[in-house]
Tab-separated table of C-alpha atoms in Angstrom:
chain	number	residue	atom	x	y	z
A	1	MET	CA	7.741	6.782	14.507
A	2	LYS	CA	7.722	4.330	11.583
A	3	SER	CA	9.200	5.518	8.323
A	4	ALA	CA	7.037	6.533	5.382
A	5	LEU	CA	8.479	3.587	3.461
A	6	PHE	CA	7.379	1.156	6.156
A	7	THR	CA	3.919	2.719	6.366
A	8	GLY	CA	3.445	2.577	2.614
A	9	ALA	CA	4.503	-1.048	2.567
A	10	ALA	CA	2.033	-1.851	5.337
A	11	VAL	CA	-0.817	-0.242	3.438
A	12	THR	CA	0.103	-2.087	0.256
A	13	LEU	CA	0.368	-5.391	2.100
A	14	GLY	CA	-2.988	-4.816	3.757
A	15	LEU	CA	-4.678	-4.183	0.436
A	16	ILE	CA	-3.068	-7.249	-1.124
A	17	LEU	CA	-4.136	-9.463	1.771
A	18	ALA	CA	-7.658	-8.083	1.636
A	19	THR	CA	-7.885	-8.876	-2.054
A	20	VAL	CA	-6.412	-12.348	-1.727
A	21	GLY	CA	-8.467	-13.229	1.324
A	22	SER	CA	-11.687	-12.044	-0.211
A	23	ALA	CA	-11.649	-13.443	-3.720
A	24	GLN	CA	-14.978	-14.645	-4.991
A	25	ALA	CA	-16.071	-17.229	-2.455
A	26	SER	CA	-16.835	-20.760	-3.493
A	27	PRO	CA	-20.334	-21.976	-2.681
A	28	VAL	CA	-20.720	-22.921	0.965
A	29	PRO	CA	-20.096	-26.678	1.282
A	30	GLU	CA	-23.242	-28.805	1.468
A	31	SER	CA	-22.162	-30.111	4.875
A	32	SER	CA	-22.291	-26.563	6.239
A	33	THR	CA	-25.493	-25.691	4.402
A	34	ALA	CA	-27.275	-28.672	5.895
A	35	SER	CA	-26.657	-27.450	9.442
A	36	HIS	CA	-27.343	-23.785	8.681
A	37	GLN	CA	-30.895	-23.660	7.430
A	38	PRO	CA	-32.255	-20.178	8.205
A	39	THR	CA	-35.231	-19.942	10.519
A	40	ALA	CA	-38.525	-18.570	9.217
A	41	GLN	CA	-37.782	-15.286	10.982
A	42	ALA	CA	-34.347	-15.067	9.373
A	43	ARG	CA	-35.823	-15.708	5.919
A	44	GLN	CA	-38.155	-12.756	6.448
A	45	HIS	CA	-35.041	-10.616	6.798
A	46	GLY	CA	-33.288	-11.798	3.640
A	47	ILE	CA	-31.229	-14.640	5.093
A	48	ASP	CA	-31.887	-17.420	2.616
A	49	ARG	CA	-28.787	-19.586	3.006
A	50	ALA	CA	-25.682	-20.175	5.068
A	51	GLY	CA	-23.473	-17.073	4.999
A	52	ASP	CA	-26.297	-14.566	4.543
A	53	ALA	CA	-26.289	-13.344	8.164
A	54	TYR	CA	-25.520	-9.682	8.724
A	55	MET	CA	-25.227	-7.177	11.564
A	56	GLY	CA	-28.522	-6.442	13.255
A	57	TRP	CA	-30.562	-8.760	11.059
A	58	ALA	CA	-33.185	-9.271	13.784
A	59	GLN	CA	-33.167	-5.791	15.291
A	60	ASN	CA	-36.114	-4.378	13.434
A	61	THR	CA	-38.407	-7.158	14.680
A	62	THR	CA	-38.710	-5.332	18.001
A	63	THR	CA	-37.750	-1.752	17.148
A	64	THR	CA	-38.549	0.868	14.574
A	65	THR	CA	-36.113	1.900	11.888
A	66	SER	CA	-35.869	5.440	10.643
A	67	THR	CA	-34.171	7.102	7.717
A	68	THR	CA	-33.510	10.162	9.868
A	69	ALA	CA	-30.398	10.117	12.039
A	70	PRO	CA	-30.994	10.863	15.711
A	71	ALA	CA	-29.994	14.365	16.670
A	72	VAL	CA	-26.489	14.924	18.013
A	73	MET	CA	-26.722	16.831	21.256
A	74	ALA	CA	-24.075	19.564	21.569
A	75	PRO	CA	-21.280	19.493	22.530
A	76	THR	CA	-21.086	15.773	21.768
A	77	ALA	CA	-18.818	15.025	18.799
A	78	SER	CA	-19.447	12.071	16.504
A	79	VAL	CA	-18.532	10.581	13.142
A	80	GLU	CA	-21.041	8.929	10.818
A	81	GLY	CA	-20.459	5.564	9.165
A	82	ILE	CA	-22.104	2.459	7.716
A	83	ASP	CA	-21.638	-1.294	7.763
A	84	VAL	CA	-22.143	-3.596	4.784
A	85	SER	CA	-22.219	-7.260	3.805
A	86	SER	CA	-22.775	-9.260	0.635
A	87	HIS	CA	-26.382	-8.003	0.598
A	88	GLN	CA	-25.127	-4.617	-0.623
A	89	GLY	CA	-23.074	-6.057	-3.482
A	90	ASN	CA	-20.719	-3.582	-5.129
A	91	VAL	CA	-21.063	-0.381	-3.121
A	92	ASN	CA	-20.945	3.131	-4.585
A	93	TRP	CA	-18.514	4.445	-1.994
A	94	ALA	CA	-18.218	7.901	-3.514
A	95	SER	CA	-21.921	8.497	-2.904
A	96	TYR	CA	-21.629	7.555	0.770
A	97	TRP	CA	-18.565	9.758	1.159
A	98	SER	CA	-20.567	12.630	-0.342
A	99	ALA	CA	-23.352	11.836	2.155
A	100	GLY	CA	-20.917	12.409	5.017
A	101	LYS	CA	-19.973	8.845	5.899
A	102	ARG	CA	-16.387	8.664	7.091
A	103	PHE	CA	-15.975	5.075	8.272
A	104	ALA	CA	-17.226	1.641	7.279
A	105	TYR	CA	-17.194	-1.899	8.572
A	106	VAL	CA	-17.379	-4.728	6.048
A	107	LYS	CA	-18.432	-8.308	6.725
A	108	ALA	CA	-15.493	-10.576	5.971
A	109	THR	CA	-16.486	-13.964	7.335
A	110	GLU	CA	-19.135	-16.060	9.031
A	111	GLY	CA	-18.434	-19.078	11.222
A	112	ASN	CA	-15.618	-21.103	9.695
A	113	TYR	CA	-17.307	-21.746	6.350
A	114	TYR	CA	-18.078	-18.459	4.573
A	115	THR	CA	-16.266	-15.463	3.080
A	116	ASN	CA	-18.033	-12.424	1.640
A	117	PRO	CA	-17.629	-12.525	-2.163
A	118	TYR	CA	-17.844	-8.705	-2.326
A	119	PHE	CA	-15.288	-8.138	0.409
A	120	ALA	CA	-12.477	-6.806	-1.788
A	121	GLN	CA	-14.673	-4.226	-3.533
A	122	GLN	CA	-16.218	-3.104	-0.258
A	123	TYR	CA	-13.111	-3.128	1.942
A	124	ASN	CA	-10.704	-1.619	-0.560
A	125	GLY	CA	-13.332	0.659	-2.096
A	126	SER	CA	-14.139	2.326	1.211
A	127	TYR	CA	-10.412	2.794	1.856
A	128	ASN	CA	-9.776	4.234	-1.592
A	129	VAL	CA	-12.498	6.853	-1.249
A	130	GLY	CA	-10.928	8.057	2.004
A	131	MET	CA	-12.874	6.247	4.684
A	132	ILE	CA	-11.417	4.557	7.739
A	133	ARG	CA	-12.529	0.954	7.353
A	134	GLY	CA	-12.566	-2.315	9.259
A	135	ALA	CA	-13.762	-5.891	8.853
A	136	TYR	CA	-16.219	-7.871	10.956
A	137	HIS	CA	-16.917	-11.534	11.669
A	138	PHE	CA	-20.414	-12.974	12.183
A	139	ALA	CA	-19.983	-15.534	14.949
A	140	THR	CA	-21.648	-18.941	15.007
A	141	PRO	CA	-20.404	-20.300	18.352
A	142	ASN	CA	-22.058	-23.699	17.919
A	143	ASP	CA	-19.834	-24.536	14.921
A	144	SER	CA	-16.303	-24.318	16.287
A	145	SER	CA	-14.191	-22.710	18.996
A	146	GLY	CA	-13.629	-18.995	19.340
A	147	ALA	CA	-9.976	-19.499	18.469
A	148	ASN	CA	-10.872	-21.398	15.302
A	149	GLN	CA	-13.202	-18.659	14.077
A	150	ALA	CA	-10.797	-15.873	15.029
A	151	ASN	CA	-8.088	-17.542	12.967
A	152	TYR	CA	-10.495	-18.023	10.063
A	153	PHE	CA	-11.372	-14.318	10.261
A	154	LEU	CA	-7.698	-13.340	10.370
A	155	ALA	CA	-6.960	-15.500	7.335
A	156	HIS	CA	-9.768	-13.965	5.261
A	157	GLY	CA	-9.510	-10.197	5.594
A	158	GLY	CA	-9.859	-9.657	9.332
A	159	GLY	CA	-6.301	-8.563	10.026
A	160	TRP	CA	-5.139	-5.160	11.177
A	161	SER	CA	-2.253	-2.821	10.378
A	162	ARG	CA	-1.302	0.519	11.896
A	163	ASP	CA	-1.801	2.529	8.715
A	164	GLY	CA	-4.189	5.044	10.251
A	165	LYS	CA	-7.043	3.889	8.020
A	166	THR	CA	-7.786	0.389	9.360
A	167	LEU	CA	-9.995	-0.278	12.381
A	168	PRO	CA	-9.529	-3.387	14.514
A	169	GLY	CA	-11.601	-6.357	13.400
A	170	ALA	CA	-15.006	-6.557	15.091
A	171	LEU	CA	-16.884	-9.546	16.505
A	172	ASP	CA	-20.583	-9.613	15.605
A	173	ILE	CA	-22.204	-11.757	18.323
A	174	GLU	CA	-25.999	-11.704	18.239
A	175	TYR	CA	-29.167	-13.654	17.467
A	176	ASN	CA	-28.703	-16.976	15.686
A	177	PRO	CA	-30.422	-16.916	12.284
A	178	TYR	CA	-30.077	-20.704	11.955
A	179	GLY	CA	-31.549	-22.013	15.201
A	180	ALA	CA	-31.491	-21.577	18.982
A	181	THR	CA	-31.020	-17.924	19.956
A	182	CYS	CA	-27.953	-18.633	22.115
A	183	TYR	CA	-26.519	-21.273	19.767
A	184	GLY	CA	-27.151	-23.996	22.353
A	185	LEU	CA	-24.531	-22.597	24.744
A	186	SER	CA	-24.935	-21.741	28.401
A	187	ALA	CA	-24.129	-18.212	29.522
A	188	SER	CA	-20.774	-19.280	30.953
A	189	ALA	CA	-19.904	-21.248	27.823
A	190	MET	CA	-20.789	-18.243	25.657
A	191	VAL	CA	-18.560	-15.945	27.708
A	192	SER	CA	-15.740	-18.474	27.379
A	193	TRP	CA	-16.255	-18.633	23.614
A	194	ILE	CA	-16.108	-14.859	23.262
A	195	ARG	CA	-12.996	-14.718	25.431
A	196	ASP	CA	-11.362	-17.408	23.268
A	197	PHE	CA	-12.066	-15.378	20.121
A	198	ALA	CA	-10.939	-12.098	21.674
A	199	ASN	CA	-7.731	-13.536	23.126
A	200	THR	CA	-6.801	-15.215	19.847
A	201	TYR	CA	-7.376	-12.042	17.869
A	202	LYS	CA	-5.383	-9.939	20.307
A	203	ALA	CA	-2.491	-12.394	20.330
A	204	ALA	CA	-2.269	-12.079	16.543
A	205	THR	CA	-2.798	-8.327	16.169
A	206	GLY	CA	-2.243	-6.709	19.542
A	207	ARG	CA	-5.779	-5.260	19.350
A	208	ASP	CA	-8.908	-5.806	21.405
A	209	VAL	CA	-11.840	-6.615	19.129
A	210	PRO	CA	-14.840	-4.301	19.307
A	211	ILE	CA	-17.894	-6.385	20.249
A	212	TYR	CA	-21.131	-5.776	18.343
A	213	THR	CA	-24.227	-6.848	20.253
A	214	ASN	CA	-27.449	-5.617	21.819
A	215	LEU	CA	-28.861	-5.514	25.336
A	216	ASP	CA	-31.488	-8.224	24.859
A	217	TRP	CA	-29.212	-10.849	23.309
A	218	TRP	CA	-26.276	-10.104	25.634
A	219	SER	CA	-28.518	-10.381	28.691
A	220	ARG	CA	-30.093	-13.627	27.521
A	221	CYS	CA	-27.016	-15.371	26.247
A	222	THR	CA	-24.144	-14.194	28.451
A	223	GLY	CA	-26.086	-13.446	31.621
A	224	ASN	CA	-25.275	-9.770	30.950
A	225	SER	CA	-21.602	-10.550	31.547
A	226	THR	CA	-19.291	-7.698	32.559
A	227	ALA	CA	-16.173	-9.633	31.514
A	228	PHE	CA	-15.312	-7.403	28.547
A	229	ASN	CA	-16.385	-3.902	29.529
A	230	SER	CA	-12.911	-2.672	30.464
A	231	THR	CA	-11.065	-4.100	27.473
A	232	ASN	CA	-13.232	-4.419	24.377
A	233	PRO	CA	-14.957	-1.439	22.723
A	234	LEU	CA	-18.751	-1.781	22.649
A	235	TRP	CA	-20.632	-1.488	19.372
A	236	VAL	CA	-24.249	-1.411	20.479
A	237	ALA	CA	-27.285	-1.994	18.270
A	238	LYS	CA	-30.323	0.047	19.264
A	239	TYR	CA	-32.698	1.413	16.641
A	240	ALA	CA	-34.050	4.356	18.603
A	241	SER	CA	-33.332	7.984	19.409
A	242	SER	CA	-30.531	7.048	21.835
A	243	PRO	CA	-28.374	3.999	22.618
A	244	GLY	CA	-30.377	3.419	25.799
A	245	THR	CA	-29.241	1.077	28.561
A	246	LEU	CA	-25.939	-0.498	27.601
A	247	PRO	CA	-25.292	-4.225	28.041
A	248	GLY	CA	-22.602	-5.809	30.174
A	249	GLY	CA	-21.854	-2.861	32.417
A	250	TRP	CA	-20.021	-0.995	29.655
A	251	PRO	CA	-19.627	2.581	30.893
A	252	PHE	CA	-20.020	3.973	27.387
A	253	HIS	CA	-20.444	2.810	23.803
A	254	THR	CA	-17.819	3.300	21.094
A	255	ILE	CA	-20.089	2.781	18.077
A	256	TRP	CA	-23.878	2.882	17.914
A	257	GLN	CA	-25.811	1.216	15.090
A	258	TYR	CA	-28.993	3.282	15.147
A	259	SER	CA	-30.834	2.256	11.964
A	260	SER	CA	-30.880	-0.201	9.086
A	261	SER	CA	-32.613	2.147	6.653
A	262	PRO	CA	-31.722	2.595	3.854
A	263	ILE	CA	-28.481	0.862	4.886
A	264	ASP	CA	-27.008	0.037	8.304
A	265	GLN	CA	-26.226	3.410	9.885
A	266	ASP	CA	-23.538	3.795	12.549
A	267	ARG	CA	-22.257	6.638	14.691
A	268	PHE	CA	-18.839	6.744	16.324
A	269	ASN	CA	-18.926	8.183	19.831
A	270	GLY	CA	-16.199	10.814	19.463
A	271	ASP	CA	-14.646	13.127	16.912
A	272	MET	CA	-12.451	12.188	13.968
A	273	SER	CA	-9.277	12.372	16.042
A	274	ARG	CA	-10.662	9.690	18.386
A	275	LEU	CA	-11.717	7.514	15.464
A	276	GLN	CA	-8.185	7.798	14.078
A	277	ALA	CA	-6.846	6.897	17.521
A	278	LEU	CA	-8.962	3.730	17.498
A	279	ALA	CA	-7.556	2.887	14.079
A	280	ASN	CA	-3.969	3.473	15.205
A	281	GLY	CA	-4.289	1.525	18.423
């Protein structure tokens, strides 16, 4: 068991790194902007420029959102949470805590060119109100290698510490808001890219990244690969009354994003003790 002094130092260091890594971002360089023009569909969902992508941005084009959480069937235990990006700006974390949210994921980075300018307020604010929090990376596999983007994520808020309140960084791999759905990669190349990201992150932190995706995109762009279903927790997006058929042969989901109204709504598949176990590794 680590000493209280060590644990306190780890928490302090984590908060400092989050603040440093997430200072107000400079405008995305023109060179990146030129190659990241949002598609017409993406613009309909609030993605107006490079860096605007967010978890599940395309989900409600084929599914129905609801403000009512799906029923929890007894005796299944679960924990409610949310995920946020720059679109939410400064978040009133106390109100979400009062609404029963107990964990949050915050967008830290996109590709190798963007950091969320609200990251510090969102990441530290959720922690300070008592939530278990984590950071996520929106992948753009056509820009650079998985290792490059994992390192960029790690350098800008995506790290992890065993403080009991920090979840492992998550990889958001889904529809491309800037062009070809599968980013111009073959299924085998996409699987290799994801493996490169996951291996790099694990080498740095000792943790397996949760993978956020959905059945349609995963089937189209990885050939419904089963390469990660025994190592990486699945965060599945399905805006319906149940998670439905899971992608990639995962035997169960760890987190389910079930709605984007009025904010992205997530449910952890287990009780608080299991959520804490995921945080502690």
